[in-house]
Short mmCIF file of C-alpha atoms and ligand atoms in Angstrom, two decimals:
data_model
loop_
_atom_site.label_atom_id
_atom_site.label_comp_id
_atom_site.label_asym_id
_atom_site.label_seq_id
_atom_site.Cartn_x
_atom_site.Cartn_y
_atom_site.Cartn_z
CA UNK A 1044 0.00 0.00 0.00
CA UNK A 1045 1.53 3.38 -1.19
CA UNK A 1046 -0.11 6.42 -1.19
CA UNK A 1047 0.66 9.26 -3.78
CA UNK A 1048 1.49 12.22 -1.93
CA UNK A 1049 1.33 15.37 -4.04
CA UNK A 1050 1.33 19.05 -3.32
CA UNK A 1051 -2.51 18.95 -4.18
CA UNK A 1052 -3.40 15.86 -2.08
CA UNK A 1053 -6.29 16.32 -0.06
CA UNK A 1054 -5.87 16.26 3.94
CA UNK A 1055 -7.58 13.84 5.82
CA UNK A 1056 -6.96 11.86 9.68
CA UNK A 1057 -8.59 10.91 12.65
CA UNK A 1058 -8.18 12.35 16.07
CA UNK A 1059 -7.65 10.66 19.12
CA UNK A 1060 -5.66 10.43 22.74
CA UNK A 1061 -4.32 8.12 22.33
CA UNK A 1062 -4.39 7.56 18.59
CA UNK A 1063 -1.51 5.12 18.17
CA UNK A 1064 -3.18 1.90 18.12
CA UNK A 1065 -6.05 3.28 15.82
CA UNK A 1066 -6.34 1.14 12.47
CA UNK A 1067 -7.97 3.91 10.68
CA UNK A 1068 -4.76 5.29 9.05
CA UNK A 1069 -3.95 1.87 7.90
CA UNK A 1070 -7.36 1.16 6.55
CA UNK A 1071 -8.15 4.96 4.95
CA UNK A 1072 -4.43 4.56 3.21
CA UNK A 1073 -4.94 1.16 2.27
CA UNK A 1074 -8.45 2.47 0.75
CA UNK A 1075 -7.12 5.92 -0.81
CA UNK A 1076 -4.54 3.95 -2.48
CA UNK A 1077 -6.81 1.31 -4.31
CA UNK A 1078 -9.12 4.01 -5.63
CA UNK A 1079 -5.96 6.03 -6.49
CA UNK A 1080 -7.63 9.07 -5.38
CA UNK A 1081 -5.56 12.07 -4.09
CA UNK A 1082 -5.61 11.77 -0.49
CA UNK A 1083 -3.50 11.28 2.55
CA UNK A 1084 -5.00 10.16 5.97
CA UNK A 1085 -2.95 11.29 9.14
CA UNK A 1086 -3.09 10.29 12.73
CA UNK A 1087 -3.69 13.72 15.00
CA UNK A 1088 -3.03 12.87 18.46
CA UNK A 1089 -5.13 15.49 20.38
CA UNK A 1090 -5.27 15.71 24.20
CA UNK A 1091 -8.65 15.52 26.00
CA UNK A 1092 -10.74 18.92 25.98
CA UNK A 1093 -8.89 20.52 22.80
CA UNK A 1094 -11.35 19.06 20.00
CA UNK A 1095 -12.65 22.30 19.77
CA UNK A 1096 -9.11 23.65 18.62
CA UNK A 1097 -8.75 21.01 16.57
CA UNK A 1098 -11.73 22.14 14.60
CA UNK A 1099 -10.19 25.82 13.87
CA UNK A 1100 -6.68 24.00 12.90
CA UNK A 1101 -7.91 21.47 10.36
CA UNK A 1102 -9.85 24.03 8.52
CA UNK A 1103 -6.27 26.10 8.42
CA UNK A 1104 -4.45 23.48 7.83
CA UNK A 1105 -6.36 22.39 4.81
CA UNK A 1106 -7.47 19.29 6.28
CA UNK A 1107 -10.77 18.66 4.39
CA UNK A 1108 -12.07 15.58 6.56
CA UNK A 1109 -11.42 13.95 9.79
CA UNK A 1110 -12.67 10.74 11.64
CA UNK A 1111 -13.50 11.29 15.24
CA UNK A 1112 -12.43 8.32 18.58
CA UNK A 1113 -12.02 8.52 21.95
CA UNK A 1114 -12.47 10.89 23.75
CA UNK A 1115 -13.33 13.59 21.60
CA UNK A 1116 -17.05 12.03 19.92
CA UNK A 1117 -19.09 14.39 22.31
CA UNK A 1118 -17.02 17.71 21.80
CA UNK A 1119 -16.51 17.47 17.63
CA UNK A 1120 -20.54 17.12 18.21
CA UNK A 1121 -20.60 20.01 20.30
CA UNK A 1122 -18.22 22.02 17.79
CA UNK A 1123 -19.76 21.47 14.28
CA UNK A 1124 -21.97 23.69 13.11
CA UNK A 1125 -24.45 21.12 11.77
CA UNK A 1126 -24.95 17.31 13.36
CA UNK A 1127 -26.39 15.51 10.27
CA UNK A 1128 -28.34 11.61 10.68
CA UNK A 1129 -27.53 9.07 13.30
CA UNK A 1130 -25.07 11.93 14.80
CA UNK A 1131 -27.48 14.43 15.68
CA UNK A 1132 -29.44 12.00 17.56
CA UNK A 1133 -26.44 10.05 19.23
CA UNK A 1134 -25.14 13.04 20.22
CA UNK A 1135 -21.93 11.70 19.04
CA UNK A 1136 -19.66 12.76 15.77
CA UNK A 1137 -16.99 10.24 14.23
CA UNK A 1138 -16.82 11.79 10.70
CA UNK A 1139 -16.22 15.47 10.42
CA UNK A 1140 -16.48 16.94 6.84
CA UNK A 1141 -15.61 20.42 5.73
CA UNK A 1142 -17.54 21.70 3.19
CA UNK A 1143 -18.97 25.01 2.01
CA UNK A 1144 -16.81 26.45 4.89
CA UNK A 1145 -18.28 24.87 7.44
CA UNK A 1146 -17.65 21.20 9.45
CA UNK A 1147 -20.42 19.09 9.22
CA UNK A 1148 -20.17 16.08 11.91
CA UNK A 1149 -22.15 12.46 10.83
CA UNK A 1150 -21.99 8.94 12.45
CA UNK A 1151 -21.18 5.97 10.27
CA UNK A 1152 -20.76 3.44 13.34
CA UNK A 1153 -24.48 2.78 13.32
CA UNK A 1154 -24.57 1.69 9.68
CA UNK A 1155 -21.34 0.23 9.49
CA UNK A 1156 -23.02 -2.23 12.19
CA UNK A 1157 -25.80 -3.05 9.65
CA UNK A 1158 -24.34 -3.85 7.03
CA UNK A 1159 -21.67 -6.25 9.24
CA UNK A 1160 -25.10 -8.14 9.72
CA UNK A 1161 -26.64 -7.38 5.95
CA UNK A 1162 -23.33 -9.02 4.53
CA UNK A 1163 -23.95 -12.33 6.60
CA UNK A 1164 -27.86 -12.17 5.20
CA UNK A 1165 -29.18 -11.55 8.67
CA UNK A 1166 -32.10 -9.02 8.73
CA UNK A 1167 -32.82 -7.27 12.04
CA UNK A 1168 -36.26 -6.40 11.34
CA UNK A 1169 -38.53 -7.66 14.73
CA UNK A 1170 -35.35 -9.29 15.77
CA UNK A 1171 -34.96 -9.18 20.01
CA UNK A 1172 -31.66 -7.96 21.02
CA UNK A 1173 -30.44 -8.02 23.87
CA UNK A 1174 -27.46 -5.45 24.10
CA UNK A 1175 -24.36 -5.98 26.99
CA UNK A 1176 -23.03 -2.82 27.74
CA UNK A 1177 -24.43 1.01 27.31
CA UNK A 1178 -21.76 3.38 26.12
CA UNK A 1179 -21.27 4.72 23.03
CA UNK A 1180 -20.93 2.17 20.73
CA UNK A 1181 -24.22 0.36 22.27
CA UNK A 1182 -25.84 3.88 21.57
CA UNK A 1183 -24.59 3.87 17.82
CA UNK A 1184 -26.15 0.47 17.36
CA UNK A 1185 -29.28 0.58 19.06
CA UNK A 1186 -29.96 3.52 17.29
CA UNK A 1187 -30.18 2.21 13.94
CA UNK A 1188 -31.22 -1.37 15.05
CA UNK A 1189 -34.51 1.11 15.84
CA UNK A 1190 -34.38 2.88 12.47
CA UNK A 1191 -33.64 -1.00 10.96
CA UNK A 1192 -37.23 -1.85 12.40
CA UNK A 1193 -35.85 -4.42 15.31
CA UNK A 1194 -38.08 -5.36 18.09
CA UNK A 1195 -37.59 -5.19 21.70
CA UNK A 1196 -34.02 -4.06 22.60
CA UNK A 1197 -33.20 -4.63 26.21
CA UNK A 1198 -30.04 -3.50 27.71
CA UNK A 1199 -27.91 -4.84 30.50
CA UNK A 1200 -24.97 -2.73 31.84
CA UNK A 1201 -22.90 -3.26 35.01
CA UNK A 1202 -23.38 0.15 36.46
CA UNK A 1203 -27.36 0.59 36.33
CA UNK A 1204 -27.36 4.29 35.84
CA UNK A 1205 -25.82 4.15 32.71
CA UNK A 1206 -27.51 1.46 31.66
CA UNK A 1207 -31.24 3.57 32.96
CA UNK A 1208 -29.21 6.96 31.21
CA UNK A 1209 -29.36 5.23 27.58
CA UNK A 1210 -32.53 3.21 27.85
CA UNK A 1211 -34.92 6.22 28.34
CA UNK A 1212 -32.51 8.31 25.70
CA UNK A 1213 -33.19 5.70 23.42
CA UNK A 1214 -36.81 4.41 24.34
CA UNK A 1215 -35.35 0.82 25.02
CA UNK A 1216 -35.89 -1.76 28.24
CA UNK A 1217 -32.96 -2.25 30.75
CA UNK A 1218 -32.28 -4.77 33.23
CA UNK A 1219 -29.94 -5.83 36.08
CA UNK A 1220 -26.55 -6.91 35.24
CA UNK A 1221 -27.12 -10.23 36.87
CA UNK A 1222 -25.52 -13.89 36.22
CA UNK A 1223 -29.23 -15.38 36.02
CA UNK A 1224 -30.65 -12.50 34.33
CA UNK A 1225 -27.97 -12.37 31.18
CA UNK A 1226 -28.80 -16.40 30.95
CA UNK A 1227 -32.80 -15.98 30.65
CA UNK A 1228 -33.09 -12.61 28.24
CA UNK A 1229 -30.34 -14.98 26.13
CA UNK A 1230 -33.04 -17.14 26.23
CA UNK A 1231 -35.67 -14.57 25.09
CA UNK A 1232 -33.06 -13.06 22.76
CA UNK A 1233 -32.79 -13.53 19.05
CA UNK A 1234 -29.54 -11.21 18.53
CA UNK A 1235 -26.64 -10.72 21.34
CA UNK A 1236 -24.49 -8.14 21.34
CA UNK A 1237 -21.51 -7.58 23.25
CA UNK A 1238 -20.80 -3.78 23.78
CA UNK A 1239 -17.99 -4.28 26.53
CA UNK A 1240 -14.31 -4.23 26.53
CA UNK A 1241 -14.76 -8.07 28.04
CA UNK A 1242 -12.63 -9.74 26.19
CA UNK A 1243 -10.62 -7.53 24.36
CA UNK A 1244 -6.67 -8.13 23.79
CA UNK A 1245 -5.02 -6.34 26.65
CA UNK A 1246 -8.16 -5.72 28.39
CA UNK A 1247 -7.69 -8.05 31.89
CA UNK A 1248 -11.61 -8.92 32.08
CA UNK A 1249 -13.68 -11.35 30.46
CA UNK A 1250 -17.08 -12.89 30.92
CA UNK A 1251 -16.77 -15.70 34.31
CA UNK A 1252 -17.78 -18.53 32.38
CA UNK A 1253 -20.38 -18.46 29.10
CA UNK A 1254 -22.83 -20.79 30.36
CA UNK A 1255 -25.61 -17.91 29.61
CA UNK A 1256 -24.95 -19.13 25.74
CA UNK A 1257 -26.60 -22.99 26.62
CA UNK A 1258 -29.94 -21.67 25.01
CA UNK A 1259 -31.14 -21.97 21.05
CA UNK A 1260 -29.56 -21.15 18.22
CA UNK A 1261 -28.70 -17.38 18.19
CA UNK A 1262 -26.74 -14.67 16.09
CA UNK A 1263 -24.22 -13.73 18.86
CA UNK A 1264 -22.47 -10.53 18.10
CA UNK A 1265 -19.31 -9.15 19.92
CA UNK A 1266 -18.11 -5.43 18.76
CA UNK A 1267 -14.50 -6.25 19.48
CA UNK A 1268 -12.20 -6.85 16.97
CA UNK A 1269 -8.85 -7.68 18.44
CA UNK A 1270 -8.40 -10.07 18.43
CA UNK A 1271 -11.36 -11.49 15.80
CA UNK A 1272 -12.43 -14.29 17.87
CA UNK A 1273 -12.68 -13.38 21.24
CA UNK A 1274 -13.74 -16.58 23.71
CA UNK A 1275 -17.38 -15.47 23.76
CA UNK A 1276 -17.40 -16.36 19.88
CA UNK A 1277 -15.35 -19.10 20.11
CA UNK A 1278 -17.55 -20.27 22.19
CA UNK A 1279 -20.31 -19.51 20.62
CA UNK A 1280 -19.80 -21.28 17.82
CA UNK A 1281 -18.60 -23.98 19.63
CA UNK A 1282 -22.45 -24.39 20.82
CA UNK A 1283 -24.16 -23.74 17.18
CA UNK A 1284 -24.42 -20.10 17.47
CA UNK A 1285 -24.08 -17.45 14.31
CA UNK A 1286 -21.55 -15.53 15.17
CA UNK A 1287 -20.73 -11.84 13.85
CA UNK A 1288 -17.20 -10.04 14.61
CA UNK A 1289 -16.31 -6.40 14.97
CA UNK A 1290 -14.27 -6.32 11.91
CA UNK A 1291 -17.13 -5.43 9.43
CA UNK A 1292 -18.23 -2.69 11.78
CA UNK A 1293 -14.87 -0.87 11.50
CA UNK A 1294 -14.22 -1.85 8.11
CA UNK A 1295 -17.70 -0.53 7.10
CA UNK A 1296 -18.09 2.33 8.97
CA UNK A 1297 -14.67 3.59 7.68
CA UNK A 1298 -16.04 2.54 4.23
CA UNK A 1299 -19.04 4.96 4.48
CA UNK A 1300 -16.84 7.85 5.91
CA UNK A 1301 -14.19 7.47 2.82
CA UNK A 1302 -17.07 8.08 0.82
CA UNK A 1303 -18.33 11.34 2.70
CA UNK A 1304 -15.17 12.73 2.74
CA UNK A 1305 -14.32 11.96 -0.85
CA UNK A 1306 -18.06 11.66 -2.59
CA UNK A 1307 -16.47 8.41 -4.03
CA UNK A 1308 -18.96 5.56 -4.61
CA UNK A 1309 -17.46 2.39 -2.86
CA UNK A 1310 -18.54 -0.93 -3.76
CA UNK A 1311 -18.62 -2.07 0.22
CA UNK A 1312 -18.75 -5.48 -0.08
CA UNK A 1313 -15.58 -6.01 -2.37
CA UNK A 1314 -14.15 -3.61 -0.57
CA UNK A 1315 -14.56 -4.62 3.00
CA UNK A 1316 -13.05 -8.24 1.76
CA UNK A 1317 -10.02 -6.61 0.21
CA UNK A 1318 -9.67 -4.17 3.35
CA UNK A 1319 -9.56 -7.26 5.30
CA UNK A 1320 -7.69 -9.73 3.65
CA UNK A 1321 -4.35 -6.53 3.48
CA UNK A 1322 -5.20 -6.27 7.68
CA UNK A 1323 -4.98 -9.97 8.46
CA UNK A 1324 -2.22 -10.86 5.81
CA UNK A 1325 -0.31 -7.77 7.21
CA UNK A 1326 -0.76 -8.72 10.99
CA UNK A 1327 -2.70 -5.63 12.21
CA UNK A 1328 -4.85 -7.63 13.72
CA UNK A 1329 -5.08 -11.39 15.30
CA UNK A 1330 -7.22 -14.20 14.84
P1 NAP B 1415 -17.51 2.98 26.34
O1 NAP B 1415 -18.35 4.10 25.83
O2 NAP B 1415 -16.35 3.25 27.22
O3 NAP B 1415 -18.50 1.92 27.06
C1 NAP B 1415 -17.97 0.75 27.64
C2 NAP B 1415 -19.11 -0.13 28.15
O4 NAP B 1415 -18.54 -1.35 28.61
C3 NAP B 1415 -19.87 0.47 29.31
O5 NAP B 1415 -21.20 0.06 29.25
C4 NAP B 1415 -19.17 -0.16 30.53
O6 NAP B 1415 -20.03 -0.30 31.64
C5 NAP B 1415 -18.87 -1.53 30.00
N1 NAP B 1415 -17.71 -2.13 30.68
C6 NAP B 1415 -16.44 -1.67 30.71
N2 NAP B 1415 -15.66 -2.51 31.43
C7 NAP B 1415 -16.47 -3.51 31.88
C8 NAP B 1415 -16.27 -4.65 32.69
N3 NAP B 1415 -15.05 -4.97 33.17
N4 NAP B 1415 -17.32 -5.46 32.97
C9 NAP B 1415 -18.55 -5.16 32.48
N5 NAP B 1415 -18.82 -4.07 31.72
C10 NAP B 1415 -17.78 -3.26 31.42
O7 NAP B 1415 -16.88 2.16 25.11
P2 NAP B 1415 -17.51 1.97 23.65
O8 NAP B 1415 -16.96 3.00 22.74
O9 NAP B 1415 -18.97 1.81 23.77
O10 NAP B 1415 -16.81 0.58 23.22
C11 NAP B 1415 -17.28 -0.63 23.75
C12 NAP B 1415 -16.66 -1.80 23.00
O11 NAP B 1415 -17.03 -1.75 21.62
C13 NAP B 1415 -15.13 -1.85 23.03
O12 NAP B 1415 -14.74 -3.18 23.15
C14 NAP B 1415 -14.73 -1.30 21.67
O13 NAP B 1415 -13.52 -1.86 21.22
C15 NAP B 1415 -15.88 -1.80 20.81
N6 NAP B 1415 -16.10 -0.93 19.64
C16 NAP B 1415 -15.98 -1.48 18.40
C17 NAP B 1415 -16.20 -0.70 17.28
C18 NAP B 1415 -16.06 -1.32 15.92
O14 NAP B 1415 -15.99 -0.59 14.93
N7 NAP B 1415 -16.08 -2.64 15.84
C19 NAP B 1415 -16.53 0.65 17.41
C20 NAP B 1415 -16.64 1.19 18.70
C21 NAP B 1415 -16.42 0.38 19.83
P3 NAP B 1415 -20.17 0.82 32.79
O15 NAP B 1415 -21.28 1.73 32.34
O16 NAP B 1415 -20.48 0.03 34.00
O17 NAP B 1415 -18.84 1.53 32.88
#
């Protein structure tokens, strides 16, 4: 992957703290490249509480479009002068576009989610999902499950509060984040999501044993995607489940910001394969 850097290339990045580990330079590149279009995508690491700043740089420095990860979702919301979509209801900005002088904040997480499931030929319409975890990536996906048409959502969340904060902001059920509980709404559930860290690689928490997954046959979902199969799919599958990674929601959701930024039309599904095949083959991320 080699991207053409010319005096005229267009500006693009993502800002972060930290933004070291984020696998949107390699992705955007990797994407810029294969459409040869005249871009370069930077990391900006940007310290908590200067998003705002940020804002006034980019649009000095040229920088045409940015994507937007923790912590800075909330305050390049707060800063653009229009929220647009699932980003004006979320709250929540992680594409920033300039145009006609002005930065213009969307959310492609939401829809990158969907179409992880509409590649796999699973339809969310009346599905029951039953969401682990309420921060911001639960709120990105319950959103659009809404807009999708699924039936009851019901979230569980170790601290209540938060858990209570997103269900009425969203007009969903919550519950108790309770051994017995998780096992019988798996039971009710037709789609599970997992919307916590538990899990992740070089994260020191995981679920205390999976025995809530002894139920049905279900399309089990975990948003983490390092490494790609984290124990709850493994197993998962090992007990007949459809599983679903968070590798198409990144790859997507990157996808549809590439083409806000750029007004390319991107053939997702080729794309997302190609995008993944360079990431594995190049060991950015594990199996
Ligand atoms: P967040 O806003 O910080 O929310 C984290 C959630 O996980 C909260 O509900 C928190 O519960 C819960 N949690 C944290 N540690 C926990 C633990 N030890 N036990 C039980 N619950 C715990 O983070 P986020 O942005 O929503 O991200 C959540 C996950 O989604 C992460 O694994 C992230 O990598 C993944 N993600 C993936 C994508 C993708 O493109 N695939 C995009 C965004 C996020 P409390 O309310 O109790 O703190």
């Amino acid at each position: 992957m080699l991207v053409k850097l010319t005096n005229q290339s267009a500006k693009l990045g993502v800002i972060g703290s930290p933004v070291v580990h984020s696998l949107s330079p390699v992705i955007h590149n990797y994407m810029i490249s294969e459409l040869s279009l005249n871009y370069i995508y930077l990391p900006f690491d940007v310290e908590r509480g200067s998003a705002k700043q940020f804002l006034n740089a980019a649009s000095l420095m040229g920088v045409t479009g940015f994507n937007v990860t923790m912590p800075h979702k909330q305050d390049i919301f707060a800063g653009v002068a229009q929220a647009l979509g699932d980003a004006s209801v979320a709250g929540s900005v992680n594409t920033a576009v300039f145009r006609d002088n002005k930065w213009l904040g969307y959310s492609t997480d939401g829809d990158g989610f969907h179409l992880s499931l509409k590649e796999k030929g699973i339809d969310i319409k009346g599905k029951k999902i039953l969401m682990l975890g309420a921060g911001g990536a639960a709120r990105a996906v319950i959103l659009n499950a809404k807009k999708m048409g699924a039936g009851k959502i019901l979230v569980l969340n170790r601290t209540a509060e938060n858990a209570e904060k997103l269900a009425s902001a969203m007009k969903v059920e919550y519950g108790q984040w309770k051994k017995d509980i998780i096992a019988r709404e798996f039971e009710n559930a037709d789609i599970f999501i997992n919307s916590t860290p538990l899990g992740m690689h070089g994260v020191n928490h995981n679920f205390d044993n999976f025995d809530f997954l002894d139920s049905g046959s279900k399309i089990v979902c975990d948003l983490i995607y390092n490494p790609l199969r984290t124990d709850l799919l493994r197993q998962a599958e090992q007990k007949g489940h459809v599983v679903v990674n968070g590798l198409g929601m990144l790859i997507y959701q990157a996808i549809l910001s590439l083409e806000l930024f750029t007004g390319a039309k991107i053939d997702a599904y080729s794309m997302k394969a190609s995008v993944e095949d360079y990431l594995v083959k190049n060991g950015h991320i594990r199996g």
